[in-house]
mmCIF file of N, CA and C in Angstrom:
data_model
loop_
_atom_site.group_PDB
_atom_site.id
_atom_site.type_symbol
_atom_site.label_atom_id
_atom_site.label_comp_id
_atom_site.label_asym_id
_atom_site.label_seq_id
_atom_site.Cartn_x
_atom_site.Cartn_y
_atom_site.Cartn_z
ATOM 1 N N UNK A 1104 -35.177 -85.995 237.976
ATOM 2 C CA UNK A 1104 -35.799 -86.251 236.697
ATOM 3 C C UNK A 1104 -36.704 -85.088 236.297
ATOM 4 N N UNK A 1105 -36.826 -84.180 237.445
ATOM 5 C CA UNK A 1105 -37.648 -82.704 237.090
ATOM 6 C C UNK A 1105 -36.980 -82.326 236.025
ATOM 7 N N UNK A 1106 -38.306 -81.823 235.113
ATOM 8 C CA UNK A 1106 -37.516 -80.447 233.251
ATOM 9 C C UNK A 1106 -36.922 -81.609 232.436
ATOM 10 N N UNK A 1107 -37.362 -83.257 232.551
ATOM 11 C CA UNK A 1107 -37.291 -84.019 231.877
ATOM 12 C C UNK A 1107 -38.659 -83.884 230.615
ATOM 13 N N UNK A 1108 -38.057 -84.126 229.375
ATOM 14 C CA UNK A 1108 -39.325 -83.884 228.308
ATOM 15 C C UNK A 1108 -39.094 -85.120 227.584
ATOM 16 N N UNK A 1109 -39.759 -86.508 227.391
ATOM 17 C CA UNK A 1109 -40.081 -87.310 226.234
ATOM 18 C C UNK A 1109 -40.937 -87.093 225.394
ATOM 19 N N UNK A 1110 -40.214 -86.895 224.229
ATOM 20 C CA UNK A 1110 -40.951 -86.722 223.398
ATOM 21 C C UNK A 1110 -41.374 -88.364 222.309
ATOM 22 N N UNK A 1111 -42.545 -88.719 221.775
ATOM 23 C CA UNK A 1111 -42.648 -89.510 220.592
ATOM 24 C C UNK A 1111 -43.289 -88.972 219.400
ATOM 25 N N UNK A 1112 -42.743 -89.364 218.272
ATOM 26 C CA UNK A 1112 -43.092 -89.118 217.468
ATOM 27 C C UNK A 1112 -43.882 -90.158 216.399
ATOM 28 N N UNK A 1113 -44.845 -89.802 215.627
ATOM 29 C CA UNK A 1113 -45.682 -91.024 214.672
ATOM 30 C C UNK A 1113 -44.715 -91.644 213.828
ATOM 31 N N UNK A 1114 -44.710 -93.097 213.220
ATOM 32 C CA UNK A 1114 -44.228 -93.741 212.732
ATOM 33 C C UNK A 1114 -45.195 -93.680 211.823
ATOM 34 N N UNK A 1115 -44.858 -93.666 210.427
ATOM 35 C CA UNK A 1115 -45.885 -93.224 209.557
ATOM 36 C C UNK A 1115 -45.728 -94.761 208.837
ATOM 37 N N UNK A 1116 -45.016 -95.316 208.750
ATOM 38 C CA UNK A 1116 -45.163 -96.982 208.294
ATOM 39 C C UNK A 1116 -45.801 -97.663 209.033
ATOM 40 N N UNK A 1117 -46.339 -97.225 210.329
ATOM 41 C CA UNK A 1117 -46.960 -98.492 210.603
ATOM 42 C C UNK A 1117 -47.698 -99.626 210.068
ATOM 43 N N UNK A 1118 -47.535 -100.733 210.220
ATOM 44 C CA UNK A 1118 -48.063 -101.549 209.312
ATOM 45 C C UNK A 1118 -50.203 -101.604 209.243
ATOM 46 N N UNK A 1119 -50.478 -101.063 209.885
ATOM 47 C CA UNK A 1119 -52.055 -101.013 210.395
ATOM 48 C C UNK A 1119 -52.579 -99.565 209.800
ATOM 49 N N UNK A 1120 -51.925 -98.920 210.320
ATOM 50 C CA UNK A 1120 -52.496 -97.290 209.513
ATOM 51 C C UNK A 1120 -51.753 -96.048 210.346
ATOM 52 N N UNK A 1121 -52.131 -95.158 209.601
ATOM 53 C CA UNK A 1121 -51.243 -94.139 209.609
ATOM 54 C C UNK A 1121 -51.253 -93.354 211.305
ATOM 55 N N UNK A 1122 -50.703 -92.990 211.953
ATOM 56 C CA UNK A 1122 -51.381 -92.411 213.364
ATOM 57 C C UNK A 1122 -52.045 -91.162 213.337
ATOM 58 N N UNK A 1123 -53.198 -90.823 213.629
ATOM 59 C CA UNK A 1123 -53.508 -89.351 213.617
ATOM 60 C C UNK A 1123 -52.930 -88.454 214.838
ATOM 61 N N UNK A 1124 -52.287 -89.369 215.566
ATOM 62 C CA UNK A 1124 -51.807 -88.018 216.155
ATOM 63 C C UNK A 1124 -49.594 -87.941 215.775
ATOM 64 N N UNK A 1125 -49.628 -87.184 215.449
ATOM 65 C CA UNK A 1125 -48.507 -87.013 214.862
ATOM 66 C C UNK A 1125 -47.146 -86.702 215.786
ATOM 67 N N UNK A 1126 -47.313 -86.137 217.143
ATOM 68 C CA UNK A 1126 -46.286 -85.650 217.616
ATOM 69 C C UNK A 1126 -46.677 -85.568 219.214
ATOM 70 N N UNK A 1127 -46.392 -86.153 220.202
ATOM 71 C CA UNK A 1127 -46.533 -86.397 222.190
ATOM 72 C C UNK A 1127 -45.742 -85.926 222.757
ATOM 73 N N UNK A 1128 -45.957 -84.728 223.542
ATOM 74 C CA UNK A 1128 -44.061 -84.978 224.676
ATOM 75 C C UNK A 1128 -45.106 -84.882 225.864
ATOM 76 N N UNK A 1129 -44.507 -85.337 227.067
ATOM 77 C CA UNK A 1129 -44.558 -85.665 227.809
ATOM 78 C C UNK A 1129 -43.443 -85.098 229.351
ATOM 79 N N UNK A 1130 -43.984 -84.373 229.911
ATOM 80 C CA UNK A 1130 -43.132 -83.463 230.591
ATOM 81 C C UNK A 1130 -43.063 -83.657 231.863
ATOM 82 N N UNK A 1131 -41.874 -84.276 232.544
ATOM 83 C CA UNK A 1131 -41.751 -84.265 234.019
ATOM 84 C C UNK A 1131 -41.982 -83.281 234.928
ATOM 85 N N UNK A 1132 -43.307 -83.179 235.222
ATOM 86 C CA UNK A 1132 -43.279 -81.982 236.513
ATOM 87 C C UNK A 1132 -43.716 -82.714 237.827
ATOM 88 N N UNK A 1133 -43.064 -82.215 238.505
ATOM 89 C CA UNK A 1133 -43.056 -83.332 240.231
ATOM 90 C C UNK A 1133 -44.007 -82.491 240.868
ATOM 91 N N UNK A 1134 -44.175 -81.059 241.206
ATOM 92 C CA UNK A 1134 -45.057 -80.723 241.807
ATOM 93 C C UNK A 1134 -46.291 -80.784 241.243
ATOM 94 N N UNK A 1135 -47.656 -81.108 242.053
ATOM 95 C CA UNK A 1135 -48.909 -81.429 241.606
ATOM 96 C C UNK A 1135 -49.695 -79.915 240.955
ATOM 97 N N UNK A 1136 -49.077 -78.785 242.238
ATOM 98 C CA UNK A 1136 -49.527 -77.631 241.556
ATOM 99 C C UNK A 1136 -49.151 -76.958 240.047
ATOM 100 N N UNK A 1137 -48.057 -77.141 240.260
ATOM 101 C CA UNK A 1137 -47.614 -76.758 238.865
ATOM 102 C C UNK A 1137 -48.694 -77.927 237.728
ATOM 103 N N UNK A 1138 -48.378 -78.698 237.514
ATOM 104 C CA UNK A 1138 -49.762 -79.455 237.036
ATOM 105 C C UNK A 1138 -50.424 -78.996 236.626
ATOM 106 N N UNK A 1139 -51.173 -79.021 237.452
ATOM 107 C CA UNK A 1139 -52.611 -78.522 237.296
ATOM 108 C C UNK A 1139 -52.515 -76.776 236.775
ATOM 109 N N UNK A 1140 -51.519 -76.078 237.400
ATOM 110 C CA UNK A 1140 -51.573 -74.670 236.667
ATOM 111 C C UNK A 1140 -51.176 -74.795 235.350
ATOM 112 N N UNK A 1141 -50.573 -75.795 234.628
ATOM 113 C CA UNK A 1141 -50.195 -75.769 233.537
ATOM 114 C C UNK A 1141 -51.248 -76.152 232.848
ATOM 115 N N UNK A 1142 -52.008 -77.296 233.147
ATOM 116 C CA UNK A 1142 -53.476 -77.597 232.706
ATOM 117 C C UNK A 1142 -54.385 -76.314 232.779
ATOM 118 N N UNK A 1143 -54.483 -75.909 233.532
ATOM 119 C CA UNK A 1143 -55.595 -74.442 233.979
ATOM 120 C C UNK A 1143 -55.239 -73.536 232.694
ATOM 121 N N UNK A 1144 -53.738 -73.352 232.252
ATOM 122 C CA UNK A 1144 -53.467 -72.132 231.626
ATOM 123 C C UNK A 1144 -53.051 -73.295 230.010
ATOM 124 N N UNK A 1145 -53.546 -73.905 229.528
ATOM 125 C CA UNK A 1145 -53.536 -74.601 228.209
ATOM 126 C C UNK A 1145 -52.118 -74.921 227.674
ATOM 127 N N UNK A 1146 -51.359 -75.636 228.867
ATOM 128 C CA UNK A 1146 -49.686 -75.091 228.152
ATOM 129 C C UNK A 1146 -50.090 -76.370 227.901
ATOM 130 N N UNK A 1147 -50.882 -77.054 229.146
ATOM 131 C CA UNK A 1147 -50.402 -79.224 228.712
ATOM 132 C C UNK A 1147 -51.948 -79.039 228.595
ATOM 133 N N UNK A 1148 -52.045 -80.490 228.007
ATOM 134 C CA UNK A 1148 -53.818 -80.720 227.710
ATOM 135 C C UNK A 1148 -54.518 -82.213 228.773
ATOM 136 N N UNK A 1149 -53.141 -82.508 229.334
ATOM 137 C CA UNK A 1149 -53.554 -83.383 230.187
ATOM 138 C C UNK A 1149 -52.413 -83.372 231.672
ATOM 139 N N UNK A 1150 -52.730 -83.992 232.900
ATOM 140 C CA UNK A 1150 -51.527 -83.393 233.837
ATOM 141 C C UNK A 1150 -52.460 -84.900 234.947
ATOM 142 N N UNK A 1151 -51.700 -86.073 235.286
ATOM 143 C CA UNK A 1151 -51.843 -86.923 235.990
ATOM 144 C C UNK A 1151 -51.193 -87.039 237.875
ATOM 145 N N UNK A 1152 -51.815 -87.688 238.820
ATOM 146 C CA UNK A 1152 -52.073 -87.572 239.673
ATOM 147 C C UNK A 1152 -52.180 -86.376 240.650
ATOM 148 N N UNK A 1153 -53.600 -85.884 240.305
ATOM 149 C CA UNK A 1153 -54.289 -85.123 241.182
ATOM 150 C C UNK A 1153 -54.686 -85.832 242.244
ATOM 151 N N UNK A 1154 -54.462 -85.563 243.672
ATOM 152 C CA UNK A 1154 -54.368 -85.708 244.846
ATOM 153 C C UNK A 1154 -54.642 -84.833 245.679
ATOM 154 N N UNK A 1155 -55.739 -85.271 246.179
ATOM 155 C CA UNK A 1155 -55.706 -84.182 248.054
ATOM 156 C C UNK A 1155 -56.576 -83.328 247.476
ATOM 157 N N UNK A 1156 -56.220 -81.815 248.002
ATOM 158 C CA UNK A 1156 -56.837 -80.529 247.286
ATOM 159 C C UNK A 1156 -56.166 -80.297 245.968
ATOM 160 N N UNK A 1157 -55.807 -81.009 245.340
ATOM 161 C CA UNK A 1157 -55.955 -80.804 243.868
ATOM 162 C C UNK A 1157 -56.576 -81.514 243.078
ATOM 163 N N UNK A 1158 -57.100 -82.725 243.896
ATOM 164 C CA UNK A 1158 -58.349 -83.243 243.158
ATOM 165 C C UNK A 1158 -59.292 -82.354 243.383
ATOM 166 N N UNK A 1159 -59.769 -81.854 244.680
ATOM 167 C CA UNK A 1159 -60.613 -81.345 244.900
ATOM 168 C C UNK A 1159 -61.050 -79.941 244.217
ATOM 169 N N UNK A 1160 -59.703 -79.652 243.533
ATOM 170 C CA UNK A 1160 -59.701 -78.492 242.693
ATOM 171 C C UNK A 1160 -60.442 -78.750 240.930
ATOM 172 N N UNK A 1161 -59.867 -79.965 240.860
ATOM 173 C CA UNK A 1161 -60.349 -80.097 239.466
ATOM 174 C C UNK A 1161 -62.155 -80.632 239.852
ATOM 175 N N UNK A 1162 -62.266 -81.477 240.705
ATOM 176 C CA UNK A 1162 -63.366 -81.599 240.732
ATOM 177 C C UNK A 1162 -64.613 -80.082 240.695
ATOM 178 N N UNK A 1163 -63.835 -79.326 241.862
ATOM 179 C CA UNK A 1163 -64.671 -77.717 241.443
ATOM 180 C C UNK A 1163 -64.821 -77.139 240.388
ATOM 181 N N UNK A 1164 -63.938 -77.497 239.169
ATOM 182 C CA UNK A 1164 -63.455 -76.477 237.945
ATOM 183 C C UNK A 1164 -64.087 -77.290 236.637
ATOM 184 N N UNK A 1165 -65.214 -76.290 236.456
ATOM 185 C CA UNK A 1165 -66.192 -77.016 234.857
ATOM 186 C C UNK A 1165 -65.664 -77.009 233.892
ATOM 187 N N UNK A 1166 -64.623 -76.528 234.085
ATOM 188 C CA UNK A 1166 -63.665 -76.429 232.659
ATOM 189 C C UNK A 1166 -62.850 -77.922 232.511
ATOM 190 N N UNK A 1167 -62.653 -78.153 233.755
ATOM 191 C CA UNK A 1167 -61.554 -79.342 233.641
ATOM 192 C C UNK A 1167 -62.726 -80.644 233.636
ATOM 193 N N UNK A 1168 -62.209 -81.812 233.338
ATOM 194 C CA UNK A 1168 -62.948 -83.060 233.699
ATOM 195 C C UNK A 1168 -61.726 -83.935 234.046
ATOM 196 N N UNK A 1169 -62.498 -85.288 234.948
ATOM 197 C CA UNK A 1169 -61.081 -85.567 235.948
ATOM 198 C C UNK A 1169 -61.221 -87.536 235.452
ATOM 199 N N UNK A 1170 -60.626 -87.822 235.073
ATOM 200 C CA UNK A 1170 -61.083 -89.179 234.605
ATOM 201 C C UNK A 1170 -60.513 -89.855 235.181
ATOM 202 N N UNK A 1171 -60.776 -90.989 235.419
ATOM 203 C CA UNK A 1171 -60.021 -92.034 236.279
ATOM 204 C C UNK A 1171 -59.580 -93.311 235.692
ATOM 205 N N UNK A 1172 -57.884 -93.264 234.798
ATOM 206 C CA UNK A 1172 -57.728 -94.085 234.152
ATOM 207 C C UNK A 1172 -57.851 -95.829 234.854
ATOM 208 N N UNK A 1173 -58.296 -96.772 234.200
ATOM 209 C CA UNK A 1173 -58.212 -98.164 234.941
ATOM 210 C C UNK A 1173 -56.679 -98.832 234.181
ATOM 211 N N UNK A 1174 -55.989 -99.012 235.246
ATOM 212 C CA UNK A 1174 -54.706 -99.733 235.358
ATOM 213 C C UNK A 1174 -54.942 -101.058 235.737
ATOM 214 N N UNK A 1175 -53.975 -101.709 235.100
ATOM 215 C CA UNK A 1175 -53.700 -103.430 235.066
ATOM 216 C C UNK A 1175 -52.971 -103.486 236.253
ATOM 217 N N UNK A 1176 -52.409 -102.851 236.606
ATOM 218 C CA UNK A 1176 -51.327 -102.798 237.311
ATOM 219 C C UNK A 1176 -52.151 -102.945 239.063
ATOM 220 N N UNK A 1177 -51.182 -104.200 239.764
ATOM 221 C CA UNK A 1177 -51.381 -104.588 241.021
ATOM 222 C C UNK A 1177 -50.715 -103.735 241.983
ATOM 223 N N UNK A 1178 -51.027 -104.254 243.036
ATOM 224 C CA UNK A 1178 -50.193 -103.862 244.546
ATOM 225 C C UNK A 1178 -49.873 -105.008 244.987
ATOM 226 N N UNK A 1179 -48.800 -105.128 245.490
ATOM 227 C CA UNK A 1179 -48.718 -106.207 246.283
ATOM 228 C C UNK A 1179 -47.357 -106.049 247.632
ATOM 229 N N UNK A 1180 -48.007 -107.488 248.390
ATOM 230 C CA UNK A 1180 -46.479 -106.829 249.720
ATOM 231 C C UNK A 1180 -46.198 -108.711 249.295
ATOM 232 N N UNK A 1181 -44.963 -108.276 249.512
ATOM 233 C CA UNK A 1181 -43.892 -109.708 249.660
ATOM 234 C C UNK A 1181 -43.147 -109.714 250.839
ATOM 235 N N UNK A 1182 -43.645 -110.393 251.321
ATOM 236 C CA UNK A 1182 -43.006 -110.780 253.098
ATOM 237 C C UNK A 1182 -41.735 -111.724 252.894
ATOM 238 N N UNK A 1183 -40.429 -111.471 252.576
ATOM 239 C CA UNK A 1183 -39.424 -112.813 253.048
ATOM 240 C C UNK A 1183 -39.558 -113.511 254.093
ATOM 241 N N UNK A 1184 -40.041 -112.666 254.629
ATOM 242 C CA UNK A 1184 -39.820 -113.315 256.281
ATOM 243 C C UNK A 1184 -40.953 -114.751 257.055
ATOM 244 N N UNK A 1185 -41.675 -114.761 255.663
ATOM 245 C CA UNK A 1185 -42.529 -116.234 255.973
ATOM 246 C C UNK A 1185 -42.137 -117.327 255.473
ATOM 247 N N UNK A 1186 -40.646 -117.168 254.877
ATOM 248 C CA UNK A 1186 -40.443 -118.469 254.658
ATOM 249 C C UNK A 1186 -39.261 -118.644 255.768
ATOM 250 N N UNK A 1187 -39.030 -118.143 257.075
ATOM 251 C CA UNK A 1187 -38.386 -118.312 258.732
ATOM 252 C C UNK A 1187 -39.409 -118.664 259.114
ATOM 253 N N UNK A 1188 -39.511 -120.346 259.600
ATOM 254 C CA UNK A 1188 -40.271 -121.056 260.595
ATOM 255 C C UNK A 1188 -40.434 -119.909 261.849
ATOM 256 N N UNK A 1189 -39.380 -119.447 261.814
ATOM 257 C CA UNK A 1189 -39.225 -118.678 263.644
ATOM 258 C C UNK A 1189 -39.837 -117.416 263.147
ATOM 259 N N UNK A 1190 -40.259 -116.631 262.092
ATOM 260 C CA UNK A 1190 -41.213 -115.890 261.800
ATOM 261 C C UNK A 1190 -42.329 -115.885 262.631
ATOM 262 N N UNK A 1191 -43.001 -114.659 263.045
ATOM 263 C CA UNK A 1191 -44.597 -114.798 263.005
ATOM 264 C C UNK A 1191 -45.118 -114.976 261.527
ATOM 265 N N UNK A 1192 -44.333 -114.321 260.256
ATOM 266 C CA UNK A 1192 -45.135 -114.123 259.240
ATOM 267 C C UNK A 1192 -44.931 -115.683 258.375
ATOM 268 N N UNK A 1193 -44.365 -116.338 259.126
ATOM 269 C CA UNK A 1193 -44.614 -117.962 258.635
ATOM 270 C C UNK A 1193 -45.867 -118.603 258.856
ATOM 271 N N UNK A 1194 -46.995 -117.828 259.558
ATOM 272 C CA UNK A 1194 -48.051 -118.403 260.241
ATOM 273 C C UNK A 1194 -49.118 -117.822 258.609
ATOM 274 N N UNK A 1195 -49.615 -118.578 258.285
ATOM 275 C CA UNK A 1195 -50.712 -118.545 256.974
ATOM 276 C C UNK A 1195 -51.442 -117.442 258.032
ATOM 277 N N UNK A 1196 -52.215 -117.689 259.216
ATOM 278 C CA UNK A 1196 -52.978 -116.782 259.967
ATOM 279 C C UNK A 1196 -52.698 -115.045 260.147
ATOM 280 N N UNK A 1197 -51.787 -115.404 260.067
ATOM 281 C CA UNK A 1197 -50.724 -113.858 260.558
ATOM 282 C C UNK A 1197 -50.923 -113.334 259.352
ATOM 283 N N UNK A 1198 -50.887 -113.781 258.212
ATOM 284 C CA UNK A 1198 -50.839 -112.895 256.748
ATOM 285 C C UNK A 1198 -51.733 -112.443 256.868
ATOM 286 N N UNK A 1199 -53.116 -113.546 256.683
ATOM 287 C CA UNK A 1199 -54.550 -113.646 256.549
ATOM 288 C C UNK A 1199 -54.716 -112.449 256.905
ATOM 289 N N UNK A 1200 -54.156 -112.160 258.580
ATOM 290 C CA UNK A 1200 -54.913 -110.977 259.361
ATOM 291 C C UNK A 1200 -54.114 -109.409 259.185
ATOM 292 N N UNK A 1201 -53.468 -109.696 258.661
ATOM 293 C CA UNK A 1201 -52.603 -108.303 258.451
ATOM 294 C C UNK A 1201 -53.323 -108.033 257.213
ATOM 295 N N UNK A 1202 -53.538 -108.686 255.932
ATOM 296 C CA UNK A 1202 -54.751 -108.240 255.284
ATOM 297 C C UNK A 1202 -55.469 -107.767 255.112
ATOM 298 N N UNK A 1203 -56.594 -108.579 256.343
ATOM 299 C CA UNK A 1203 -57.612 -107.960 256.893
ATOM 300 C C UNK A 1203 -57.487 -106.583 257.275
ATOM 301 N N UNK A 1204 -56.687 -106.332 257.556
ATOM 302 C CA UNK A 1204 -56.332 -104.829 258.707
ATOM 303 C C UNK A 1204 -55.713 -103.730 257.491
ATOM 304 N N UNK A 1205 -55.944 -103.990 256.521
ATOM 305 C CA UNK A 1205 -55.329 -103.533 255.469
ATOM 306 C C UNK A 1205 -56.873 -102.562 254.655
ATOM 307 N N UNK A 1206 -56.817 -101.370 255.352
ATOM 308 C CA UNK A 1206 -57.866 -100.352 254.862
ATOM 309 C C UNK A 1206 -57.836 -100.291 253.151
ATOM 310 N N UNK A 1207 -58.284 -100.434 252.325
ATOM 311 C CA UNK A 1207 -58.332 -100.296 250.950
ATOM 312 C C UNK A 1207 -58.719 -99.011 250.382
ATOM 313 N N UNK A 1208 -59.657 -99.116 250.980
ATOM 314 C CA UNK A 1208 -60.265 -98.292 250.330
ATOM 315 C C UNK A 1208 -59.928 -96.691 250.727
ATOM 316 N N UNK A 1209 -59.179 -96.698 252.272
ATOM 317 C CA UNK A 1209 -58.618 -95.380 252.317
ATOM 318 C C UNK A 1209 -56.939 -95.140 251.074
ATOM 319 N N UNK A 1210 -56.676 -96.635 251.167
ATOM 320 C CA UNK A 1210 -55.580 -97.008 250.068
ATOM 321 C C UNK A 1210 -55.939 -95.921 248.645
ATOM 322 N N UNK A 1211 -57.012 -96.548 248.796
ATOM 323 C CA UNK A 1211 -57.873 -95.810 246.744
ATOM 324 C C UNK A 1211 -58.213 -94.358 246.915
ATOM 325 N N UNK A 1212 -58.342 -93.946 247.960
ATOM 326 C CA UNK A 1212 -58.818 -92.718 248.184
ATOM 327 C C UNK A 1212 -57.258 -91.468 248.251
ATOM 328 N N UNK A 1213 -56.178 -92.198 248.500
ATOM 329 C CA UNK A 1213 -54.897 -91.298 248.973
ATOM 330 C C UNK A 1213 -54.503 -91.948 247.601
ATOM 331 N N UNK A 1214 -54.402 -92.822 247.023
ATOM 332 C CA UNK A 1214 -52.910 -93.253 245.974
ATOM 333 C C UNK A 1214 -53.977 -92.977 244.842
ATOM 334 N N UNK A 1215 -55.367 -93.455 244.583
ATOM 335 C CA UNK A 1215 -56.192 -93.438 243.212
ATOM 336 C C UNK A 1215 -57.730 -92.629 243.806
ATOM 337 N N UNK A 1216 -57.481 -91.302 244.007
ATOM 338 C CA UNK A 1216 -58.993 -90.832 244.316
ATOM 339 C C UNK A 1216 -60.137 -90.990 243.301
ATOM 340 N N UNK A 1217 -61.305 -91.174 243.652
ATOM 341 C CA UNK A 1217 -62.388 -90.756 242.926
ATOM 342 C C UNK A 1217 -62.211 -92.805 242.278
ATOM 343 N N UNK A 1218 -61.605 -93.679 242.516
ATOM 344 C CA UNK A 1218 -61.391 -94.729 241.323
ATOM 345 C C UNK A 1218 -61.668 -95.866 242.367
ATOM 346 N N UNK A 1219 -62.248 -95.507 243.902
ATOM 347 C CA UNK A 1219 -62.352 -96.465 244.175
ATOM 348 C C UNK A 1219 -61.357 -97.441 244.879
ATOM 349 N N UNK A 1220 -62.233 -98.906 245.327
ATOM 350 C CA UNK A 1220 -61.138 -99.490 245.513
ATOM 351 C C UNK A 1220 -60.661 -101.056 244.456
ATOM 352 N N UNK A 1221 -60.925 -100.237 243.661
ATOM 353 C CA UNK A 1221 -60.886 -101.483 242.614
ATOM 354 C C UNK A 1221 -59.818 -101.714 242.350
ATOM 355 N N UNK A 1222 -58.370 -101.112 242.011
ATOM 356 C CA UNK A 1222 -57.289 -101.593 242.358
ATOM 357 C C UNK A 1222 -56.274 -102.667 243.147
ATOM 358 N N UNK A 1223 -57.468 -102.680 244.324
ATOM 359 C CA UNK A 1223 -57.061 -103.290 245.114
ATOM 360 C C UNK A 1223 -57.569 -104.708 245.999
ATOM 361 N N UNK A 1224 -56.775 -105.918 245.632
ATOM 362 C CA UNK A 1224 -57.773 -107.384 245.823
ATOM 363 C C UNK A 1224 -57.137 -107.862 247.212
ATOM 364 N N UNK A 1225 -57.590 -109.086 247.457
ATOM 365 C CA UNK A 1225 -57.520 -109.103 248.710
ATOM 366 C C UNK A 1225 -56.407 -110.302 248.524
#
């Protein structure tokens, strides 16, 4: 899907009002560096998941600011295997504790840096 470009364009009928922004594309780049060099050098005006040392890059760079969009969007694990009596993961306990053991917040720190672990419920 790399050198993929969506583009949208304004619908000028909208029934509410006119859009001020007139024209979006949106450009598949898979590597994070490229990203961010494209951000650095004004080709894109925005470039999403900075990770690792490339957060750590934008965080160094006064030029850039690094925002941390809030998503609706869950995590979740679905076990089939608790509805097999002969499961361990049939045991309510067994979930409970695999849960528990379920670091979050290193979760928020590798998949959503800088955002916390608010993404993520118990």
């Amino acid at each position: 899907m790399a050198g993929v470009k969506l583009v949208g364009e304004a619908f000028e009928d909208f029934w509410r009002k006119v859009p001020q922004i007139k024209r979006m594309e949106f450009l598949m780049i898979t590597e994070p560096a490229t990203r961010l060099a494209m951000v650095k050098r004004g080709e894109v005006d925005t470039a999403t998941l900075m990770q690792g040392v490339f957060y750590e890059d934008v965080k160094k760079d006064p030029k850039l600011r690094l925002m941390s969009p809030r998503s609706p969007a869950t995590w979740g694990v679905y076990i089939a295997a608790q509805w097999d009596p002969k499961s361990p993961w049939s045991d309510s306990r067994v979930r409970k504790a695999a849960s528990l053991a379920v670091d979050r917040q290193t979760l928020a720190d590798i998949h959503g840096p800088g955002s916390g672990p608010t993404g993520f419920s118990d």
